[in-house]
Short mmCIF file of C-alpha atoms in Angstrom, two decimals:
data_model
loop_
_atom_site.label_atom_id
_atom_site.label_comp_id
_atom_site.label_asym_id
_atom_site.label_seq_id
_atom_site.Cartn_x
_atom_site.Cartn_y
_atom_site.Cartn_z
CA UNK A 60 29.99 12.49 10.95
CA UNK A 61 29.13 9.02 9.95
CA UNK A 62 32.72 7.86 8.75
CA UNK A 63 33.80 4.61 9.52
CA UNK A 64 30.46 3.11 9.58
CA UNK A 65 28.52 1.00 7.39
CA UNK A 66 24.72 1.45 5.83
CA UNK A 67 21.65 -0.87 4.89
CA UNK A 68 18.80 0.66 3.13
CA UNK A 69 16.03 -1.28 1.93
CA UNK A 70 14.21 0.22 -1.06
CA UNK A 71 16.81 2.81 -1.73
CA UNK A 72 16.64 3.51 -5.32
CA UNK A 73 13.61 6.16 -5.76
CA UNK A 74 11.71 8.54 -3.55
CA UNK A 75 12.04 8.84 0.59
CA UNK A 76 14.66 5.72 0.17
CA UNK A 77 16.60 7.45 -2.28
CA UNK A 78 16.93 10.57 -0.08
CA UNK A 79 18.25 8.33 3.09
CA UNK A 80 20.82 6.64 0.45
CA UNK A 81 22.21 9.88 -0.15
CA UNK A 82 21.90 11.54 3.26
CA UNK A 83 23.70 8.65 4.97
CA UNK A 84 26.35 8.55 1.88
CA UNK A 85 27.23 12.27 1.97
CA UNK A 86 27.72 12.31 6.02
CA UNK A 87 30.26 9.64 5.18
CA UNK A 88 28.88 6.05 5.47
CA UNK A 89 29.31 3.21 2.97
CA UNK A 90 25.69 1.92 1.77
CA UNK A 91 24.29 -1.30 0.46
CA UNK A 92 20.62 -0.47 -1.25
CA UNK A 93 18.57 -2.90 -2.65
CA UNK A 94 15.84 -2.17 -5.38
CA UNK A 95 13.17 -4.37 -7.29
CA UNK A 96 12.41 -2.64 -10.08
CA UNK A 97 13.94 0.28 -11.86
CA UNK A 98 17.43 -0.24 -12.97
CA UNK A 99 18.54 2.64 -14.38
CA UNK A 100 17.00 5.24 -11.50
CA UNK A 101 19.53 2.63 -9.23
CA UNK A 102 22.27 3.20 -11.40
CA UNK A 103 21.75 6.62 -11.35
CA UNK A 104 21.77 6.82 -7.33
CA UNK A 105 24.94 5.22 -7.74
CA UNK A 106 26.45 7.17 -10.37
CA UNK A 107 25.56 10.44 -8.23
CA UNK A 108 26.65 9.17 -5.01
CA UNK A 109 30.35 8.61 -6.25
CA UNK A 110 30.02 11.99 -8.67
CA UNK A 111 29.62 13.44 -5.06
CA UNK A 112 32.89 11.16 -3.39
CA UNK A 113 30.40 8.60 -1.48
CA UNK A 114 30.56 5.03 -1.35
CA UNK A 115 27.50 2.83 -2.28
CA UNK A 116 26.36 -0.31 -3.67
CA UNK A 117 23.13 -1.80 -5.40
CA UNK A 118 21.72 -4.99 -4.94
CA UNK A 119 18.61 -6.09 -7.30
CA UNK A 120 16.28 -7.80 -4.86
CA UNK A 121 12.65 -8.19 -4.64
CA UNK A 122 12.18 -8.41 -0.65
CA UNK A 123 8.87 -10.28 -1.24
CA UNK A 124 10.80 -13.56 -1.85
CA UNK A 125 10.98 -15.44 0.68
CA UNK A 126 14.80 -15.62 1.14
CA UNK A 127 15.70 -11.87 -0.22
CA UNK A 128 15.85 -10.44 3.01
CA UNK A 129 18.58 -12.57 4.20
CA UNK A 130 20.44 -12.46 0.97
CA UNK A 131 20.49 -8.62 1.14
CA UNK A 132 21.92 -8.82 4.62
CA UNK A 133 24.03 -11.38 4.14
CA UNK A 134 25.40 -9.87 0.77
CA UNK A 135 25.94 -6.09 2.19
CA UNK A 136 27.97 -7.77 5.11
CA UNK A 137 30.24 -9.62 3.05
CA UNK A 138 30.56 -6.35 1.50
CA UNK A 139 31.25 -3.80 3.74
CA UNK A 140 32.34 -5.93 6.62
CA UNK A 141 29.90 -5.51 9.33
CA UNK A 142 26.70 -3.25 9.45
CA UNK A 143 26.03 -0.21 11.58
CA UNK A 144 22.89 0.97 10.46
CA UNK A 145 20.11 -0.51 8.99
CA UNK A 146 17.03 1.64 7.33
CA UNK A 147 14.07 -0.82 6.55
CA UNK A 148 12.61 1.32 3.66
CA UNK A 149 11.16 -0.39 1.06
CA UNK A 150 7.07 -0.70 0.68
CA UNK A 151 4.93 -2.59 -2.08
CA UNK A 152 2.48 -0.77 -3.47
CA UNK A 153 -1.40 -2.19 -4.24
CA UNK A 154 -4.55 -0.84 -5.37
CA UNK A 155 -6.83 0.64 -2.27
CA UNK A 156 -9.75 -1.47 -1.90
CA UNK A 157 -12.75 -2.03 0.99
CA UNK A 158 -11.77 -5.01 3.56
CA UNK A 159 -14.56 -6.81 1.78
CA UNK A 160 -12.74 -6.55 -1.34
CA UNK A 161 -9.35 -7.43 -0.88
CA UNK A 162 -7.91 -10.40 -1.80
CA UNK A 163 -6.10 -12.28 0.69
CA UNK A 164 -3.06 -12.50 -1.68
CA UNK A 165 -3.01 -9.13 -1.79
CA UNK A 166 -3.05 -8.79 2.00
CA UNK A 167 -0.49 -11.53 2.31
CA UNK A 168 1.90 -9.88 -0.75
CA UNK A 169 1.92 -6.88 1.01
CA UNK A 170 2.55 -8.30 4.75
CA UNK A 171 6.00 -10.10 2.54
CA UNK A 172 7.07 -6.87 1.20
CA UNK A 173 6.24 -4.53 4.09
CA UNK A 174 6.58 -6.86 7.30
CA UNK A 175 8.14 -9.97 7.09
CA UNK A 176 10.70 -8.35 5.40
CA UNK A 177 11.49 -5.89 8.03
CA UNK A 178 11.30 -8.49 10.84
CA UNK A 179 14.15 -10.68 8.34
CA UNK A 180 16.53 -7.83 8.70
CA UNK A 181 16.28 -7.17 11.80
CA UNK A 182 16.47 -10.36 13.49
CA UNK A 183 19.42 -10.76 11.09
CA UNK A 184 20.96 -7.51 12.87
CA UNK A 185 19.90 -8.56 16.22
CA UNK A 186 22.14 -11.45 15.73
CA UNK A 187 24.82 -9.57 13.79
CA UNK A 188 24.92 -6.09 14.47
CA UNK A 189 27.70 -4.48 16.31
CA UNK A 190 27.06 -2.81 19.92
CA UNK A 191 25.90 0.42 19.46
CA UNK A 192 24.06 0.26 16.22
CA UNK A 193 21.39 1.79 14.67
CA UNK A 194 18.14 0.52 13.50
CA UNK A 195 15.35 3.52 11.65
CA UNK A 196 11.93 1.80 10.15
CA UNK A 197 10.38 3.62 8.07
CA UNK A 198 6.33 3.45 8.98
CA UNK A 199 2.97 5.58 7.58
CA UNK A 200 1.35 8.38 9.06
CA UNK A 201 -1.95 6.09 8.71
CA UNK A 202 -1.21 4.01 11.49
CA UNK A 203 -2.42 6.83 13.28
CA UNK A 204 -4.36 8.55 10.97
CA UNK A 205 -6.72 5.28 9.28
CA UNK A 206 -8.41 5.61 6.05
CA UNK A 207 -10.63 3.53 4.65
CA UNK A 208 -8.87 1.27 1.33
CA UNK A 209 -5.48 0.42 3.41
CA UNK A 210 -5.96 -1.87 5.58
CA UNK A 211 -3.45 -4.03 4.17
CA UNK A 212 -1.18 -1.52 4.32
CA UNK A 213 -1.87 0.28 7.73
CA UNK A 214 -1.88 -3.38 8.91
CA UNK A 215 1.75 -3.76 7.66
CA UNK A 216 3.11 -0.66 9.07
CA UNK A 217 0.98 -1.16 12.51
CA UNK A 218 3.03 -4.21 12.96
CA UNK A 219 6.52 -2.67 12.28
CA UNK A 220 5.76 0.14 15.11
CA UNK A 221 5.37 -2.99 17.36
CA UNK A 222 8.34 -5.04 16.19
CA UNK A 223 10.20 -1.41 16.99
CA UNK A 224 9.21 -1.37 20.55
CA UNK A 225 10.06 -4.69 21.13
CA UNK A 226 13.10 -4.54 19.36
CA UNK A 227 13.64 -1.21 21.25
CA UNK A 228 13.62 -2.95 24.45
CA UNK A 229 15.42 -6.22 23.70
CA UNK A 230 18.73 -4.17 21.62
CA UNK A 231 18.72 -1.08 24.29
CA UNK A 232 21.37 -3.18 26.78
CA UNK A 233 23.80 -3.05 23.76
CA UNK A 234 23.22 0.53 23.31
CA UNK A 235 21.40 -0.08 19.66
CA UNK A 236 18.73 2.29 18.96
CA UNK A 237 15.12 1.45 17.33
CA UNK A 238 12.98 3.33 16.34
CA UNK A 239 10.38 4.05 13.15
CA UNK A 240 9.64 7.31 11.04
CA UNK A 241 6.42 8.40 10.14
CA UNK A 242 6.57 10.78 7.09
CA UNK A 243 3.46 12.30 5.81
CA UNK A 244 2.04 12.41 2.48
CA UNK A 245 5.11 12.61 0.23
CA UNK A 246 5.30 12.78 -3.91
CA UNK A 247 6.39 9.09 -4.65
CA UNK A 248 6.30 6.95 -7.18
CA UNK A 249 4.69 4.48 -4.36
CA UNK A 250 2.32 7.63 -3.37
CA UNK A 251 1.51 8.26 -7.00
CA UNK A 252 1.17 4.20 -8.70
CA UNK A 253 -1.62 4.14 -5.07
CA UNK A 254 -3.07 7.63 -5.92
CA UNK A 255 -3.04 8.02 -9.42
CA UNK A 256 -4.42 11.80 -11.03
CA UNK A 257 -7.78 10.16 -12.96
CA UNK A 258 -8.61 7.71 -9.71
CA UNK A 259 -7.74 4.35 -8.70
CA UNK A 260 -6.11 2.04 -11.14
CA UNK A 261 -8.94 0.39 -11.27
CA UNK A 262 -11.01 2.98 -12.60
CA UNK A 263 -12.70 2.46 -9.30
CA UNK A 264 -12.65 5.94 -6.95
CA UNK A 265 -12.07 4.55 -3.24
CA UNK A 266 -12.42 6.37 -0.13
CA UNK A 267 -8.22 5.50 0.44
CA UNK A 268 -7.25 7.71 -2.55
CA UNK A 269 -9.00 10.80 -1.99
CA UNK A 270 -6.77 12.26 0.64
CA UNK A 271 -3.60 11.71 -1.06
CA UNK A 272 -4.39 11.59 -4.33
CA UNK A 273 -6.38 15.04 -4.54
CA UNK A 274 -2.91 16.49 -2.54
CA UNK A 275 -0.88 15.12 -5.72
CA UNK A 276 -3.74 16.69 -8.02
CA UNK A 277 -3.42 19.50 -6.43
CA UNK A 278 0.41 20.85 -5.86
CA UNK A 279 -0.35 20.23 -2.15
CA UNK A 280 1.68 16.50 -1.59
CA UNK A 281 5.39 17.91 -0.26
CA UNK A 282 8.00 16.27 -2.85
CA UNK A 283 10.95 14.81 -1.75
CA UNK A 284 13.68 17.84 -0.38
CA UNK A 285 17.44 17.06 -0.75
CA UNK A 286 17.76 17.14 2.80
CA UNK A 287 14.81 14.75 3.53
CA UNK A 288 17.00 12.09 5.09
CA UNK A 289 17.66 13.86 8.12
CA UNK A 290 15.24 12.46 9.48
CA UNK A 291 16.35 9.36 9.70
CA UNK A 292 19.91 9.73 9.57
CA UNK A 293 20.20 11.69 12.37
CA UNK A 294 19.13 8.93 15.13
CA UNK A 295 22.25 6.94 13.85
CA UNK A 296 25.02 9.56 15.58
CA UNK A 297 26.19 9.16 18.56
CA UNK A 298 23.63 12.50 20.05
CA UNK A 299 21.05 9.70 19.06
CA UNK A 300 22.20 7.28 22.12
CA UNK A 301 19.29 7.86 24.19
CA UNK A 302 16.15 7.67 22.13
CA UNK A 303 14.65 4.36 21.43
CA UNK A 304 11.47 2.61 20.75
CA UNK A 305 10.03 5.95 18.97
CA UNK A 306 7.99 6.83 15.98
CA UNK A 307 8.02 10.45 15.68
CA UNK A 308 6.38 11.64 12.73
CA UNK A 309 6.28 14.76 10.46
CA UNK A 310 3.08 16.89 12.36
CA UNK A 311 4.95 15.94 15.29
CA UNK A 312 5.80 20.10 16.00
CA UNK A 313 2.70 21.75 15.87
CA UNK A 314 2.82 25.70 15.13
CA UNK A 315 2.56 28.28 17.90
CA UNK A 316 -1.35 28.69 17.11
CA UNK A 317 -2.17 24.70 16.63
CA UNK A 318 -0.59 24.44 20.84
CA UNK A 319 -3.08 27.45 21.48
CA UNK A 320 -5.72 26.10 20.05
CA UNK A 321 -5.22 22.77 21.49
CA UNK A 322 -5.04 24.54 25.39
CA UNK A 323 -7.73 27.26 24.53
CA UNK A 324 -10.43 25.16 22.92
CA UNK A 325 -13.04 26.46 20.51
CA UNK A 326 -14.20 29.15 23.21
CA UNK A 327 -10.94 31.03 23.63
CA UNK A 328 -11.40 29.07 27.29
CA UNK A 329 -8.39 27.26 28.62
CA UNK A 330 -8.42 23.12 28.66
CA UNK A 331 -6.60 22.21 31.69
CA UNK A 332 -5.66 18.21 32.63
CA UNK A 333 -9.20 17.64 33.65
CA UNK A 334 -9.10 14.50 31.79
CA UNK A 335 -11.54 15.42 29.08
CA UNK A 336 -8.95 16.41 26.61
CA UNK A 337 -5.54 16.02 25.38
CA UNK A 338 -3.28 19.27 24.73
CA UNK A 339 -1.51 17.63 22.25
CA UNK A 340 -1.38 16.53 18.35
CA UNK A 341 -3.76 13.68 17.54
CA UNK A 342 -0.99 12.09 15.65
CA UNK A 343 1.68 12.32 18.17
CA UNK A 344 3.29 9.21 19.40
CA UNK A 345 4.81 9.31 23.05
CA UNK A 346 8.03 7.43 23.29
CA UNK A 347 8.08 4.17 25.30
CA UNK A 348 11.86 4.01 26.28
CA UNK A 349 14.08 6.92 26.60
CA UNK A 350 18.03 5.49 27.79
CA UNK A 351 20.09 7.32 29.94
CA UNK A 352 23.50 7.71 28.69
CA UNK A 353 26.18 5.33 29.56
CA UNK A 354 23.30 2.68 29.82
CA UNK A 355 22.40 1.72 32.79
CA UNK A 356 19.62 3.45 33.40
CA UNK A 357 16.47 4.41 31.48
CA UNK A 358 13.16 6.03 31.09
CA UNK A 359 9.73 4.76 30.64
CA UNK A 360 5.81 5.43 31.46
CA UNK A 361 4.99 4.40 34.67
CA UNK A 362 2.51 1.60 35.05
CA UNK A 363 0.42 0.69 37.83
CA UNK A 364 1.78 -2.55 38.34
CA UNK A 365 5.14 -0.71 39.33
CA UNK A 366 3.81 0.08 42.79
CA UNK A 367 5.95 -2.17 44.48
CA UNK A 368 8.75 -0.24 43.25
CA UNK A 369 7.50 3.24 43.28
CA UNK A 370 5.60 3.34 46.91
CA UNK A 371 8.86 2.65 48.74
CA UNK A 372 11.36 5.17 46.00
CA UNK A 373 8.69 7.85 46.91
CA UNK A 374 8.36 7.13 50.66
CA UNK A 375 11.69 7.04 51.20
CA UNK A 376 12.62 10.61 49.34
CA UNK A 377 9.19 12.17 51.03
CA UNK A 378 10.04 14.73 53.13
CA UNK A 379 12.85 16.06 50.32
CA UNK A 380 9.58 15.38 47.74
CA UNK A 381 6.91 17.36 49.97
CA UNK A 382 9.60 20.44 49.77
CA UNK A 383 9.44 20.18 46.20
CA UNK A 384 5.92 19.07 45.17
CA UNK A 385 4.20 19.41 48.60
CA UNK A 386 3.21 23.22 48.14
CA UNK A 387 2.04 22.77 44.00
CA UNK A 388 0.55 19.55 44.33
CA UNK A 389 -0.05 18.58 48.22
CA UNK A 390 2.17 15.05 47.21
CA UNK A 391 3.65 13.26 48.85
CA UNK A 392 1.35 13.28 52.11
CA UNK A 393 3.18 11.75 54.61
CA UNK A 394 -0.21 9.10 55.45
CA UNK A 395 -0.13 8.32 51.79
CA UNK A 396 -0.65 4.52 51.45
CA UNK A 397 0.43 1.76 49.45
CA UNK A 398 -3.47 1.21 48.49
CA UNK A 399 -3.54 5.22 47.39
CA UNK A 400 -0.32 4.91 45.72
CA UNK A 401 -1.15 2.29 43.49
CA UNK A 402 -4.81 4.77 42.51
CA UNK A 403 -2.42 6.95 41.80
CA UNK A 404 -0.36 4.89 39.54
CA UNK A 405 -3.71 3.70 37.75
CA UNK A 406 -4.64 6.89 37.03
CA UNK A 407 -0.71 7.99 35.63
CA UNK A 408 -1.51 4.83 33.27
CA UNK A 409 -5.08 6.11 32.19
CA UNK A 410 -3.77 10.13 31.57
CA UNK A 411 -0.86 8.73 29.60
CA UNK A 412 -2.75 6.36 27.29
CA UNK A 413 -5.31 9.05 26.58
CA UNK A 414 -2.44 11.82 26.23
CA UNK A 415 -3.76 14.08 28.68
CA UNK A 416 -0.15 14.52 30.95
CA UNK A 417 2.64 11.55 31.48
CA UNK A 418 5.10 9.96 34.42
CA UNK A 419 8.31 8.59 33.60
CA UNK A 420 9.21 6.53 36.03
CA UNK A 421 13.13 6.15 35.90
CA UNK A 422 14.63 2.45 36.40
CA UNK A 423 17.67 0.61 36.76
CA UNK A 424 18.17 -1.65 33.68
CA UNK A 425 16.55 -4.66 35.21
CA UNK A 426 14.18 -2.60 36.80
CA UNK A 427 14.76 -3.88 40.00
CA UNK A 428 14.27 -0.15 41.36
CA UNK A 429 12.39 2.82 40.68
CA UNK A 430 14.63 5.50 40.78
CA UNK A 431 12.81 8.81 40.31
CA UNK A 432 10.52 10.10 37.54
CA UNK A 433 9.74 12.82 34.90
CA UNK A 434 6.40 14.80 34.60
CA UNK A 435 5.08 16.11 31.13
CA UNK A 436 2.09 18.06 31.47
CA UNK A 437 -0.32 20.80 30.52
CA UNK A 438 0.39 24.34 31.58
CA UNK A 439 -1.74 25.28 34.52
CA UNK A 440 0.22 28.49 34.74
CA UNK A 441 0.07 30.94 31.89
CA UNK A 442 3.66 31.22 29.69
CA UNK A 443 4.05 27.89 28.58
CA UNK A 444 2.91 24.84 26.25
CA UNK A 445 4.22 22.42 28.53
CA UNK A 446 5.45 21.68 32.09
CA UNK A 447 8.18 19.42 32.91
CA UNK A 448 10.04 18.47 36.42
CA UNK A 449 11.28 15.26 37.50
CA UNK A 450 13.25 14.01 40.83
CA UNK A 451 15.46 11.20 41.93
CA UNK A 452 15.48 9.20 45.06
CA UNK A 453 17.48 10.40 48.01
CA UNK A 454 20.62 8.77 47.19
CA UNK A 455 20.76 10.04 44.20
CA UNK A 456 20.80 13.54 45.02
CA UNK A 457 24.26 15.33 43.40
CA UNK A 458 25.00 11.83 41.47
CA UNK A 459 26.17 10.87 38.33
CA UNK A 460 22.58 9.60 37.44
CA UNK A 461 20.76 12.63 38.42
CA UNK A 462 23.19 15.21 36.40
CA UNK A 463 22.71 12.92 33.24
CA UNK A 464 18.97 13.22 33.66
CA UNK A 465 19.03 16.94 34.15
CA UNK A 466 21.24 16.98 31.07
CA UNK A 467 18.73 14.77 29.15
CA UNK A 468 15.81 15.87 29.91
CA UNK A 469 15.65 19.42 28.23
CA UNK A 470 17.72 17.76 24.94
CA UNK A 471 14.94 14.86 25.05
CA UNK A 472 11.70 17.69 25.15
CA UNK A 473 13.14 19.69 22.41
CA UNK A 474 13.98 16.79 19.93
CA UNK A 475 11.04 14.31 20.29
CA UNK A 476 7.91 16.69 22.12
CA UNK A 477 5.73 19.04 19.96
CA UNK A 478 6.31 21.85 22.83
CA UNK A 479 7.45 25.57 21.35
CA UNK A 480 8.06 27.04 24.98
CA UNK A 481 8.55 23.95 27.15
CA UNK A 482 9.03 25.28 31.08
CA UNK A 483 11.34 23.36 33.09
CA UNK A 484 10.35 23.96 36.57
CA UNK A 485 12.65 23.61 39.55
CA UNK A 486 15.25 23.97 36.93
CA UNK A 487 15.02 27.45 34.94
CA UNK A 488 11.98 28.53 37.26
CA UNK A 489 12.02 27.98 41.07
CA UNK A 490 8.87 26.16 42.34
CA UNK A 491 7.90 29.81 44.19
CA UNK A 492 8.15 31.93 41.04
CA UNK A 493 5.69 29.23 39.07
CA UNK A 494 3.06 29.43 42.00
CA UNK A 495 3.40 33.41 41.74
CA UNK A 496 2.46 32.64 37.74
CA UNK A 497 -1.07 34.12 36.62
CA UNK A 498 -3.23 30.90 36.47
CA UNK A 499 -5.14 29.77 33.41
CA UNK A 500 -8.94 29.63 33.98
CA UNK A 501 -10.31 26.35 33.91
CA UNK A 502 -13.21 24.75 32.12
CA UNK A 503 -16.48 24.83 34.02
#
């Protein structure tokens, strides 16, 4: 599935790295791999990459010089001729310590290895890559989920989420993808030299290690599966077009009883959007631009400063809207105002920040119009763990734009939203059949 295209992966010679090497060789790409340390486990990624018919390369680099980064890139396009894909990887590892005792040339060896280097290759790819490309970062699950002892770390991955969304929304007009992966706790050498059995290298026992390094004690860290790569390596085929600026991560899909737990609270009594709680995962990460395909239009959450846009797209569809919405939600009142519109907006930005339900507002690629939107949000009837609907504008209605969102929009929910029985209303339900639904009860 991936013949014909080229590979970069940073850090590709043990662990999570070595996985992606393979993944991405056996589906048919050619890959350049760099590694610091550890020449024989590179050779031996090599040796059973062409046992298996796959083409790779390895490059010894330590990305914490200043000028590796470059090289690497520079090197593995000479090489294979051009790059499609580029998986930022590699990680340094350092002994957990307090903020109050961590050297600053720790902090700043880290940042090299973990950050700069990642912001090297992709600028380099920016400026280089072909249309179309592919760029995967691989991040931390404590970016979301801080412990104390990491804060160099956390800080380095923290920064590569952001250079991902920018990156996300500078790359999209050339239909390259960016977006970062947030594995959990994972038996690595990296996870193991941080966590070691007996405590901290140091002999000291820090409040960083005891998460991870009692799951390694303990059997209870997941190893590395053959297939881990798949999670990166599908994003670069072409079903991938349309997600961007992302950082799904491994609890992303909760199970059937974490989603009933989450809408039932510790009473057994239903959480509605009251906007006290969220109904989903504390580690999920909403994505912050969602491409149509074909590229000229795309998804993203509605702010309040987009009232200028979105007052006159809604006031304009609102008698086709009230016929929709107007009987669920009493929206869009016909003496709704500009003033009330933008409250409304305010609030959209408040719910979606705290997780509690989201608007995608759907643009043009300038954003020069607001051209419809998608809602994601809590059941209020009982048979679901999520509802979705969305509209377009008028003159829109039976287009090419609007059949490419209603083609997206279920593939998007079941790839990147922790729903088990998403419920696509005005699509697989009418309107009238929800609002005969048995309610859930809501929180006094």
């Amino acid at each position: 599935m991936l013949e014909d295209m080229t590979a970069v992966v940073t850090g590709g010679s043990r662990g999570i790295g070595r996985a992606i090497v393979e993944r991405l060789c056996s589906d048919g790409a050619d890959v350049v791999f760099n590694y610091s340390t550890g020449e024989e486990a590179a050779a031996d990624v090599v040796r059973t990459v062409r046992a298996n018919g796959g083409e790779v390369r390895a490059m010894r680099l330590d990305l914490r010089e200043p000028d590796a980064a470059e090289r690497l890139m520079e090197d593995a396009e000479a090489h294979l001729g051009s790059v499609d894909i580029l998986v930022n990887n590699a990680a340094t590892s350092f002994t957990p310590a307090p903020l109050a005792e961590t050297e600053a040339e720790v902090f700043d060896g880290v940042l090299a290895a973990n950050t700069r280097s990642v912001f090297l290759t992709m600028r380099y790819a920016a400026r280089r890559m072909r249309d179309g490309g592919r760029i995967v970062n691989i991040s931390t699950l404590n970016t979301v989920r801080p412990v104390p002892g990491i804060g160099p770390y956390a800080a380095s991955k923290g920064a590569i989420e952001q250079l991902t969304a920018v990156a996300a929304r500078e790359l999209g007009p050339r239909g390259i993808t960016v977006n970062t992966v947030s594995p959990g706790a994972t038996d690595t050498d990296l996870l193991r030299g941080t966590n070691p059995p007996g405590g901290s290298p140091s002999g000291r026992r820090h409040d960083a290690a005891r998460p991870a390094g009692a799951a390694v004690r303990r059997g209870r860290c997941r190893r590395v599966p053959r297939g881990s790569g798949r999670r990166v390596d599908h994003r670069p085929e072409p079903a991938g077009d349309w997600r961007t600026g992302m950082t799904p991560n491994r609890r992303s899909r909760p199970s059937g009883a974490e989603v009933r737990r989450k809408i039932r609270g510790p009473d057994g009594r239903a959480l509605l959007p009251s906007g006290r709680v969220s109904w989903l995962p504390d580690d999920f990460v909403h994505p912050v631009l969602v491409p149509l395909p074909g590229g000229d239009h795309h998804l993203r959450p509605i702010r309040e400063t987009d009232t200028p846009l979105d007052y006159p797209a809604v006031m304009g569809s609102r008698e086709r809207l009230w016929t929709i919405y107007g009987p669920a939600w009493g929206w869009p009142a016909a003496t709704m105002t500009y003033e009330a519109d933008r409250a409304d907006l305010l609030r959209h930005e408040k719910e979606i920040a705290a997780h509690q339900s989201f608007n995608y507002a759907l643009f043009d690629t300038a954003e020069t119009a607001l051209l419809g939107c998608v809602y994601i949000d809590p059941p209020e009837r009982a048979g679901a763990d999520g509802d979705i609907s969305w509209w377009v504008v008028d003159e829109l209605v039976d287009s090419t734009v609007e059949r490419a969102l209603d083609a997206l929009v279920p593939q998007w929910i079941a790839a990147d939203w922790p729903f088990e029985r998403p419920r696509f209303i005005g699509r697989e339900i009418s309107w009238s059949d929800y609002l005969a639904l048995p309610g859930i009860p809501t929180v006094p």
